[in-house]
Structures are given as C-alpha cells and as structure tokens.
mmCIF file of C-alpha atoms in Angstrom:
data_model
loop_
_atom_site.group_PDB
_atom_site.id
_atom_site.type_symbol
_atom_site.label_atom_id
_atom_site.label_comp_id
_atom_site.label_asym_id
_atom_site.label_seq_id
_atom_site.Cartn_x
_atom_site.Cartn_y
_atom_site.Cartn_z
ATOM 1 C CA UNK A 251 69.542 65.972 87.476
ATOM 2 C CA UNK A 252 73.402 66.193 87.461
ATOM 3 C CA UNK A 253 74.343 69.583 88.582
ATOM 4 C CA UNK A 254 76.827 69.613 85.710
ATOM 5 C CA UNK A 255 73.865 69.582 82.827
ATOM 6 C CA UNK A 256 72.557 73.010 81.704
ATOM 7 C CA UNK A 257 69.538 74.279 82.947
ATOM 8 C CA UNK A 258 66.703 76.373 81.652
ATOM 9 C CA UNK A 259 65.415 79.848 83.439
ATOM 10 C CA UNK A 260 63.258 78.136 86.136
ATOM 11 C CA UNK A 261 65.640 75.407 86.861
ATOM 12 C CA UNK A 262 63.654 72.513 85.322
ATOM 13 C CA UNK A 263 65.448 70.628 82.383
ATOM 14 C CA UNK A 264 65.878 72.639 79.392
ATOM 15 C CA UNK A 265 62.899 72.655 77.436
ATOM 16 C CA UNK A 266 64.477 73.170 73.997
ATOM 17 C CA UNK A 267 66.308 69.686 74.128
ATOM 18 C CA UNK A 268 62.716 68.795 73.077
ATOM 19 C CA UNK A 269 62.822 70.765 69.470
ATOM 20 C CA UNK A 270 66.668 70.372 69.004
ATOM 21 C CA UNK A 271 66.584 67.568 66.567
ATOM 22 C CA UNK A 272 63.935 68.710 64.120
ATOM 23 C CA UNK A 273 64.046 72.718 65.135
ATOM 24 C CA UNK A 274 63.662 74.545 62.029
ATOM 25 C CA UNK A 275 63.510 78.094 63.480
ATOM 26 C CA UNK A 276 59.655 78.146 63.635
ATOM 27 C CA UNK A 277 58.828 77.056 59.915
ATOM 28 C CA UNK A 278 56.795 75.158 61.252
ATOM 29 C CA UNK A 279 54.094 77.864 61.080
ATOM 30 C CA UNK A 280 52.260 78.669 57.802
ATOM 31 C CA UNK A 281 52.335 82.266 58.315
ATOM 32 C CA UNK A 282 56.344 82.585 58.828
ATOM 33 C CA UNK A 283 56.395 79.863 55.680
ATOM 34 C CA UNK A 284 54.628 82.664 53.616
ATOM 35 C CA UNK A 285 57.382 84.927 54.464
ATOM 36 C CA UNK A 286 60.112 82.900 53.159
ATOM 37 C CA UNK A 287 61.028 79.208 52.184
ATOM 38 C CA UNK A 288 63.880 78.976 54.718
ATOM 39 C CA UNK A 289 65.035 79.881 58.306
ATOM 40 C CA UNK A 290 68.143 81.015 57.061
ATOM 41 C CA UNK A 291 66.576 84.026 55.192
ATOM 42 C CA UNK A 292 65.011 85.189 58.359
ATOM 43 C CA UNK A 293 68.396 85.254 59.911
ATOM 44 C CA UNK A 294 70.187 86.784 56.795
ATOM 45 C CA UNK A 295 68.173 89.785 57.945
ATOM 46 C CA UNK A 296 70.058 89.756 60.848
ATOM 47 C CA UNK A 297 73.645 88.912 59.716
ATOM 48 C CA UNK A 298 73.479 91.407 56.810
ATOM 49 C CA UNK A 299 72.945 94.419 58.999
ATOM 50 C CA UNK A 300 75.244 92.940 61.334
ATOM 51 C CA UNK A 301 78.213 92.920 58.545
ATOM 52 C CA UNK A 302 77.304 96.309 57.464
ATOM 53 C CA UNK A 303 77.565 97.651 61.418
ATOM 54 C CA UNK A 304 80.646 95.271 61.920
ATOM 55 C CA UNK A 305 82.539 95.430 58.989
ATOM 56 C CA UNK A 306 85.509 94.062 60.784
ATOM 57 C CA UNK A 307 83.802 90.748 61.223
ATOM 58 C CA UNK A 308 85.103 89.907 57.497
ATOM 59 C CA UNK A 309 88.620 90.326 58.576
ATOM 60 C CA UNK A 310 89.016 88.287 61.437
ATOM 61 C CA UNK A 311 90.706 88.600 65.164
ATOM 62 C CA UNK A 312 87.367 89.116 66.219
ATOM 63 C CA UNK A 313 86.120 87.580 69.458
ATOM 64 C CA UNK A 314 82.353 86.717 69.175
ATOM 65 C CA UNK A 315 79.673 85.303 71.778
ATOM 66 C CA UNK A 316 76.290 84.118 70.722
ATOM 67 C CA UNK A 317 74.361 83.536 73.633
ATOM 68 C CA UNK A 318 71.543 81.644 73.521
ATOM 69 C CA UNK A 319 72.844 80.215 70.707
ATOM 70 C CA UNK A 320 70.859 77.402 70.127
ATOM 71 C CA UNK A 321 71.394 75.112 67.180
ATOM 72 C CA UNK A 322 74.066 77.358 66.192
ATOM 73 C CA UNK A 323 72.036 79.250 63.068
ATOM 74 C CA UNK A 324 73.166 83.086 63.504
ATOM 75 C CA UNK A 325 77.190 81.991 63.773
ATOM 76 C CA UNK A 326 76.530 79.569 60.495
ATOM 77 C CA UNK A 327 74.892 81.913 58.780
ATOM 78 C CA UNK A 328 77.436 84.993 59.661
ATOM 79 C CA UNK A 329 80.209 82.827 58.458
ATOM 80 C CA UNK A 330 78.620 81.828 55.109
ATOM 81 C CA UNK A 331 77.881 85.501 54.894
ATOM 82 C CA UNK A 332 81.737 85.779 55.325
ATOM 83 C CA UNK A 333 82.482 86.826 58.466
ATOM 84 C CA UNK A 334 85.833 85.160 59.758
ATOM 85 C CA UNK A 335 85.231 85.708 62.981
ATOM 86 C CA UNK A 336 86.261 83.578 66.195
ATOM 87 C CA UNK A 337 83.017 82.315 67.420
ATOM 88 C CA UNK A 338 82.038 80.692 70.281
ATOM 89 C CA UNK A 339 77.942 79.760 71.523
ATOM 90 C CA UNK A 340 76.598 79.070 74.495
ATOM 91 C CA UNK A 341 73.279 77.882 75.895
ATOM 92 C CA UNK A 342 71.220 76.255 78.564
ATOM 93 C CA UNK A 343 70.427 73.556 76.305
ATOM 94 C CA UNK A 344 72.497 70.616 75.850
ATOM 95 C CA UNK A 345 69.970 68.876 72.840
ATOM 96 C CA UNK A 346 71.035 72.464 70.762
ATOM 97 C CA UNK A 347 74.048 72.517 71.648
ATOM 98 C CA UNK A 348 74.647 68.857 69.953
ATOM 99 C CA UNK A 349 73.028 70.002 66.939
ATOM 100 C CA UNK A 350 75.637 73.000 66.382
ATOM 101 C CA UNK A 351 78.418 70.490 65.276
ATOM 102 C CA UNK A 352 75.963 68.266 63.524
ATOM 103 C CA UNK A 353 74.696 71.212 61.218
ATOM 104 C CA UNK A 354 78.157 73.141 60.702
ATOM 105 C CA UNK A 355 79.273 72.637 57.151
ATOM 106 C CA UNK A 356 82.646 71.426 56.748
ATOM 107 C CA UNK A 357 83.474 73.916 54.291
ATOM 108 C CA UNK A 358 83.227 76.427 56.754
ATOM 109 C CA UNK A 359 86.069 74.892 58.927
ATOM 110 C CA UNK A 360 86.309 73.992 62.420
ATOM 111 C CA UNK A 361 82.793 74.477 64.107
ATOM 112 C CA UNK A 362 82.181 77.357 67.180
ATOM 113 C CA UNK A 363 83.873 76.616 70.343
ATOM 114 C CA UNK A 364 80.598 75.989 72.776
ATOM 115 C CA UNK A 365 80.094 76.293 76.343
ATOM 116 C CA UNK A 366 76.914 75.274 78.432
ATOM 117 C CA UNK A 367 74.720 78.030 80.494
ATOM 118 C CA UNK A 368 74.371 77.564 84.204
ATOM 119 C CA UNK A 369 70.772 80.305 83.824
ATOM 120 C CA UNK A 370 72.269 83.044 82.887
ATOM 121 C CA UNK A 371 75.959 82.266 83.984
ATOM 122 C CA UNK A 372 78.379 81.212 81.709
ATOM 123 C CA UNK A 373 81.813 79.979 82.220
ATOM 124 C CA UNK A 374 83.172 82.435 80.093
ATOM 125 C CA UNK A 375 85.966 85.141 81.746
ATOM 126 C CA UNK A 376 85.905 88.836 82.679
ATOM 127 C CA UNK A 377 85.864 90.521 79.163
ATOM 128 C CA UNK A 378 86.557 87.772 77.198
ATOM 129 C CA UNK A 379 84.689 89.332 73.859
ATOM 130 C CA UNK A 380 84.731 91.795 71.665
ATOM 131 C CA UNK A 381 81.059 91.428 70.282
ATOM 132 C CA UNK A 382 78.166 89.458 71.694
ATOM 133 C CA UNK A 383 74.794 88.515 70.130
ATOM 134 C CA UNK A 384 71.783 87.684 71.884
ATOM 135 C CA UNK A 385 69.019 86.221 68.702
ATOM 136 C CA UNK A 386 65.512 85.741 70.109
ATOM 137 C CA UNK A 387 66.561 84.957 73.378
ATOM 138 C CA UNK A 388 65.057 87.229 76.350
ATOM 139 C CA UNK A 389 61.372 86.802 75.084
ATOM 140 C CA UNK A 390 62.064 83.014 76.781
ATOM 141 C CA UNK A 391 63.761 84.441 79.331
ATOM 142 C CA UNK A 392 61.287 84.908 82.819
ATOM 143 C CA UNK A 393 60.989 88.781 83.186
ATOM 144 C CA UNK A 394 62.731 88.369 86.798
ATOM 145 C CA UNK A 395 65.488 86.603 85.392
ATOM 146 C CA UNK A 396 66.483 89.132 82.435
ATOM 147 C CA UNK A 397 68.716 91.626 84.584
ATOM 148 C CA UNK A 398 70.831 88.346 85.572
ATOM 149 C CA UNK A 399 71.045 88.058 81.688
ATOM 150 C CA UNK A 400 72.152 91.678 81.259
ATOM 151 C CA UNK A 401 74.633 91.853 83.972
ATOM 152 C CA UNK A 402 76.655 88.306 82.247
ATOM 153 C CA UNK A 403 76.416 89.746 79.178
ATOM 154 C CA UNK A 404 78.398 93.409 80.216
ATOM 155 C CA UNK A 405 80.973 91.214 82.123
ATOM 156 C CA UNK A 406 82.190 88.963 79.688
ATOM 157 C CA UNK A 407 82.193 91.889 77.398
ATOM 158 C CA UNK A 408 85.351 93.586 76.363
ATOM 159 C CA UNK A 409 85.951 97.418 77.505
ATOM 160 C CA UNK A 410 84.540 99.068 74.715
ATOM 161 C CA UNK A 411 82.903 95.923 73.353
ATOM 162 C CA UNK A 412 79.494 95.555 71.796
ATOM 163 C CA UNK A 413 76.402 94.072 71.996
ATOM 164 C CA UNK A 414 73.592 93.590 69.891
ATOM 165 C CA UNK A 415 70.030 92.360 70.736
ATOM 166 C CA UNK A 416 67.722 91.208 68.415
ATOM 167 C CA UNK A 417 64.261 90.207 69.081
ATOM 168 C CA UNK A 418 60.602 90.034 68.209
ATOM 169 C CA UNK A 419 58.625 93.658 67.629
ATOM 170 C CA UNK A 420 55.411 93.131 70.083
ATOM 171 C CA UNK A 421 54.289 95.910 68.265
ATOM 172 C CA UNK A 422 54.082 94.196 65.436
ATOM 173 C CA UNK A 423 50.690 92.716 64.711
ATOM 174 C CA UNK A 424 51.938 90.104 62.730
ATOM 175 C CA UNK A 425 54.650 88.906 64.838
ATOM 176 C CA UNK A 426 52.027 88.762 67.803
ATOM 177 C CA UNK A 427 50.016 86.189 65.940
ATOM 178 C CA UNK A 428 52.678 84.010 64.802
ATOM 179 C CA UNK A 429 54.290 83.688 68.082
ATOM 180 C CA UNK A 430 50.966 82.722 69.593
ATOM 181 C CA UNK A 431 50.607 80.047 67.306
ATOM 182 C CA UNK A 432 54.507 78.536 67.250
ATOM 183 C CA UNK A 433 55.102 75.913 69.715
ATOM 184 C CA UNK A 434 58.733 76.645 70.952
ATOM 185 C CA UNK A 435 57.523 79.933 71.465
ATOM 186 C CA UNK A 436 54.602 78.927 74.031
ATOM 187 C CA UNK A 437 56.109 80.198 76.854
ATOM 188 C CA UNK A 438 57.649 83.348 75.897
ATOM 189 C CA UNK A 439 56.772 87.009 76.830
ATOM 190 C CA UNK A 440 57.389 89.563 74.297
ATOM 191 C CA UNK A 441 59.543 92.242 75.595
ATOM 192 C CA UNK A 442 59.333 96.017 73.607
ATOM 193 C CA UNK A 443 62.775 97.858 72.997
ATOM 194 C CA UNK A 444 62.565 100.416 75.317
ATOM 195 C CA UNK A 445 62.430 97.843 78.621
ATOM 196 C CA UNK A 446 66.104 95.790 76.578
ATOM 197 C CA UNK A 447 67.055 99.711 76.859
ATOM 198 C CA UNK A 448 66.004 100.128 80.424
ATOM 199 C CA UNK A 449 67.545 96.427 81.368
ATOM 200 C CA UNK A 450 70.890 97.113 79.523
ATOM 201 C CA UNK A 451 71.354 100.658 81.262
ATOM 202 C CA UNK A 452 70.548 98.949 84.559
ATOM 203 C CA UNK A 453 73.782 96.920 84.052
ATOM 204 C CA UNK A 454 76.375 99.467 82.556
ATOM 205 C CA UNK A 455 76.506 102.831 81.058
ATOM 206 C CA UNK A 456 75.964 101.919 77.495
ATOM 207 C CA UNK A 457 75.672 104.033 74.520
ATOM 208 C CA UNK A 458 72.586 102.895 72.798
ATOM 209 C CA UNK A 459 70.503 102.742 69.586
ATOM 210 C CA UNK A 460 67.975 101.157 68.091
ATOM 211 C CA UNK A 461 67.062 100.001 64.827
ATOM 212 C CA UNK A 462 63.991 98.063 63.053
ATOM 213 C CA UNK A 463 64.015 95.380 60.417
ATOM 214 C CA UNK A 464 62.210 93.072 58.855
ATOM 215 C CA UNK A 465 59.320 94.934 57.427
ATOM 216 C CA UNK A 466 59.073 93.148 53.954
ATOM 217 C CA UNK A 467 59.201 89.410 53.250
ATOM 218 C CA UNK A 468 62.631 87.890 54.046
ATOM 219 C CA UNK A 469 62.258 85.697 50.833
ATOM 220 C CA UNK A 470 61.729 88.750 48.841
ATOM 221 C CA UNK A 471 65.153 89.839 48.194
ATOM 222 C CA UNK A 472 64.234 92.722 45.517
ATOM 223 C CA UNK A 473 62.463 94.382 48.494
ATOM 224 C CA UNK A 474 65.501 94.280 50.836
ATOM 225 C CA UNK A 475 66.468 98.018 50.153
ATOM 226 C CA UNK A 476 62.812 99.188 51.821
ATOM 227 C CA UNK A 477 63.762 97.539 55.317
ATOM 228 C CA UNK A 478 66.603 99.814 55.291
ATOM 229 C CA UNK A 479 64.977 102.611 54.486
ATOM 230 C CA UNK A 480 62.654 102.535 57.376
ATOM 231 C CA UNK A 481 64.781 100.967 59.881
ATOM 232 C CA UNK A 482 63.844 104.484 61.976
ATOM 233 C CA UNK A 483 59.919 103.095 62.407
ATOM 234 C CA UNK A 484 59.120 100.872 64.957
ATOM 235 C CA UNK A 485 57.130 98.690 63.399
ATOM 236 C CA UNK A 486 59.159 96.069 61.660
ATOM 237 C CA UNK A 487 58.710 92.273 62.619
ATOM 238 C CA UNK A 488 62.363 92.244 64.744
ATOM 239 C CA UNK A 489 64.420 94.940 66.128
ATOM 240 C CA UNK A 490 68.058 95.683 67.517
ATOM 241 C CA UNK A 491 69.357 97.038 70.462
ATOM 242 C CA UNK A 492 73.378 98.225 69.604
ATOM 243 C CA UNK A 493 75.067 98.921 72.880
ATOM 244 C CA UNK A 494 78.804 99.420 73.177
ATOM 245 C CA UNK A 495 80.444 99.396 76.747
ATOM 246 C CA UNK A 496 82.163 102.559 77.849
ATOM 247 C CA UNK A 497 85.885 101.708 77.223
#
C-alpha cells in the first residue's frame, strides 16, 4: 500500500472505502428505518443542539474540524441548518472522503476543505480550530487506539476551543440491537460516556458535560421538545460529551 493512502486503526486498508459509494448512514436497517425516513434526520438531532450550544456557528469566522468525517453528512447538514462556518473533514478513508464533494450541494458553496488521517494523526497544525466534532467515530476506533485519538484532537484545538463527542448510548437497549445488526458497524465497541470523560481528561484539563438525545423518533418532529426535556437521563439513543480546553 502507498504510505501516502489513509489508513484505518489497525493499519489494514480502510474498511469504509467499502460502504462509501452507497453509505446511507445505516438505513439500511429496518429498525433505524422505523425511526425516520432519512439519515439526515438522525443527524439534525445532532446539528440542532449543536446550533443552539454554538450559536456563533450562524455567523461565521468559525474554524471547524469534523473528524472522522466520513461522507461529509454532519458539515452538510450544519450548513443547510445555517451554520456559515469554515469547515474542514478529515478521515482515514479515502472512498468517503471522495464522496464529500460528490454529495455537497452546490447551493451551499464551495465544499469542506478535506485532509486524509494517518490513524489518528492528521496533518492539521497546533491549534488550528476553534470547534471540533467527532460523529460516531470512537465506537470504530480499537479501545488501545482511542487516547491517540484524544491527544490529536486537544492539539489541533484552539486555547479555549471546544469539542463535542457524539456517539451511540450502550445503555440504550435499542441502540444495542441495531448496531448488532448494521454491517458498517460490525466491528465496533460501544464505549459509555463516562470512559470519553475519562479519555478526554487523560489528554487535557477539560471542563466537561454531558448531555443525552435522541429519545423519541428523529422523524417525529412534534416530539422534538421531549428530547430536550430529558437531555439530563442517560438513556437516550446518542449522547454528547462538550469539552472546552482551558484557555
């Protein structure tokens, strides 16, 4: 393999290139196709809390790293939402990274600047952002590998920038059967909240919180006000990890 191509965790070639063409963020499962008729309204979840914590993000002069970006879904989404931020992806896999520019609407302007992983190295500079985003990433991520993860993210993290991990509740029931039954997710292990916590603190001296979402049907947009109202329980289908870095 050319030691210029990105790599996956375990140095074998990246196993997403695979799913890149037809990836459709897991819809492929009847269960998650019960939830709602789209990927995008899974990810809505996401960018709608993420505008309401980041309300800068619909002015612009933002610097914003998705990494682990894959086919480029949370930034698309984000800017449809209307965030006018300056976004830039990165991942290990070349196949998504193709697809980022292939599915960026024109309407939304010039597509994401985007950068290939090395693992978990990028080629990104010392605090280079102000926010970074890491969407259902570390559950693919070998457990041994995930501090490497933790320690890129705080360096190419602004003083006093912040970083928000979302991922899969393991203590979700539901979640635990769908992901057992999703290919693209065959090899992952489900990580809880309180070991991102542990991983992130390991790395810098983060301030920290924690919120849950996803507890009703993303497709059910009349139900959207109950997910905020018990963001506190930890028992919706995702949660998020907020860390800032000390200044």
């Amino acid at each position: 393999m050319n030691s210029t191509e990105p790599v996956s965790w375990s140095g074998e070639p990246a196993e997403f290139d695979d799913y890149a063409a037809e990836y459709q963020g897991g819809l492929d499962n009847p269960v998650k196709r019960m939830m709602g008729n789209s990927p995008d309204q899974f990810i809505a979840v996401k960018t709608r809390w993420l505008m309401r914590r980041e309300p800068k993000l619909s002015t612009g002069g933002l610097a914003v790293l998705d990494y682990g970006c894959g086919v480029g879904s949370l930034m698309r989404v984000l800017a449809e939402t209307g965030a006018r931020a300056d976004f830039t992806g990165c991942d290990i896999s070349s196949g998504m990274l193709r697809q980022v520019e292939k599915r960026w609407p024109a309407s939304l302007g010039a597509p994401p600047a985007l950068a290939p992983q090395q693992g978990a190295r990028t080629p990104f500079a010392d605090g280079q952002f102000d926010i970074a985003t890491v969407s259902a990433v570390l559950h693919h991520v070998p457990v041994a590998e995930r501090p490497a993860v933790y320690a890129e993210l705080g360096r190419v993290l602004k003083p006093g920038g912040r970083l928000y991990v979302f991922e899969h509740n393991p203590r979700n029931p539901l979640v635990r059967h769908v992901i057992a039954r999703t290919p693209i997710d065959q090899n992952a292990i489900l990580l809880d909240p309180t070991e991102v916590r542990h991983g992130l603190l390991d790395a810098a001296r983060y301030d920290l919180d924690t919120d849950y979402l996803m507890f009703m049907p993303p497709g059910m947009a009349f139900l959207r006000p109950v997910d905020r109202v018990l963001a506190w329980l930890p028992l919706g289908a995702q949660y998020v990890v907020a860390a800032r870095k000390p200044a």
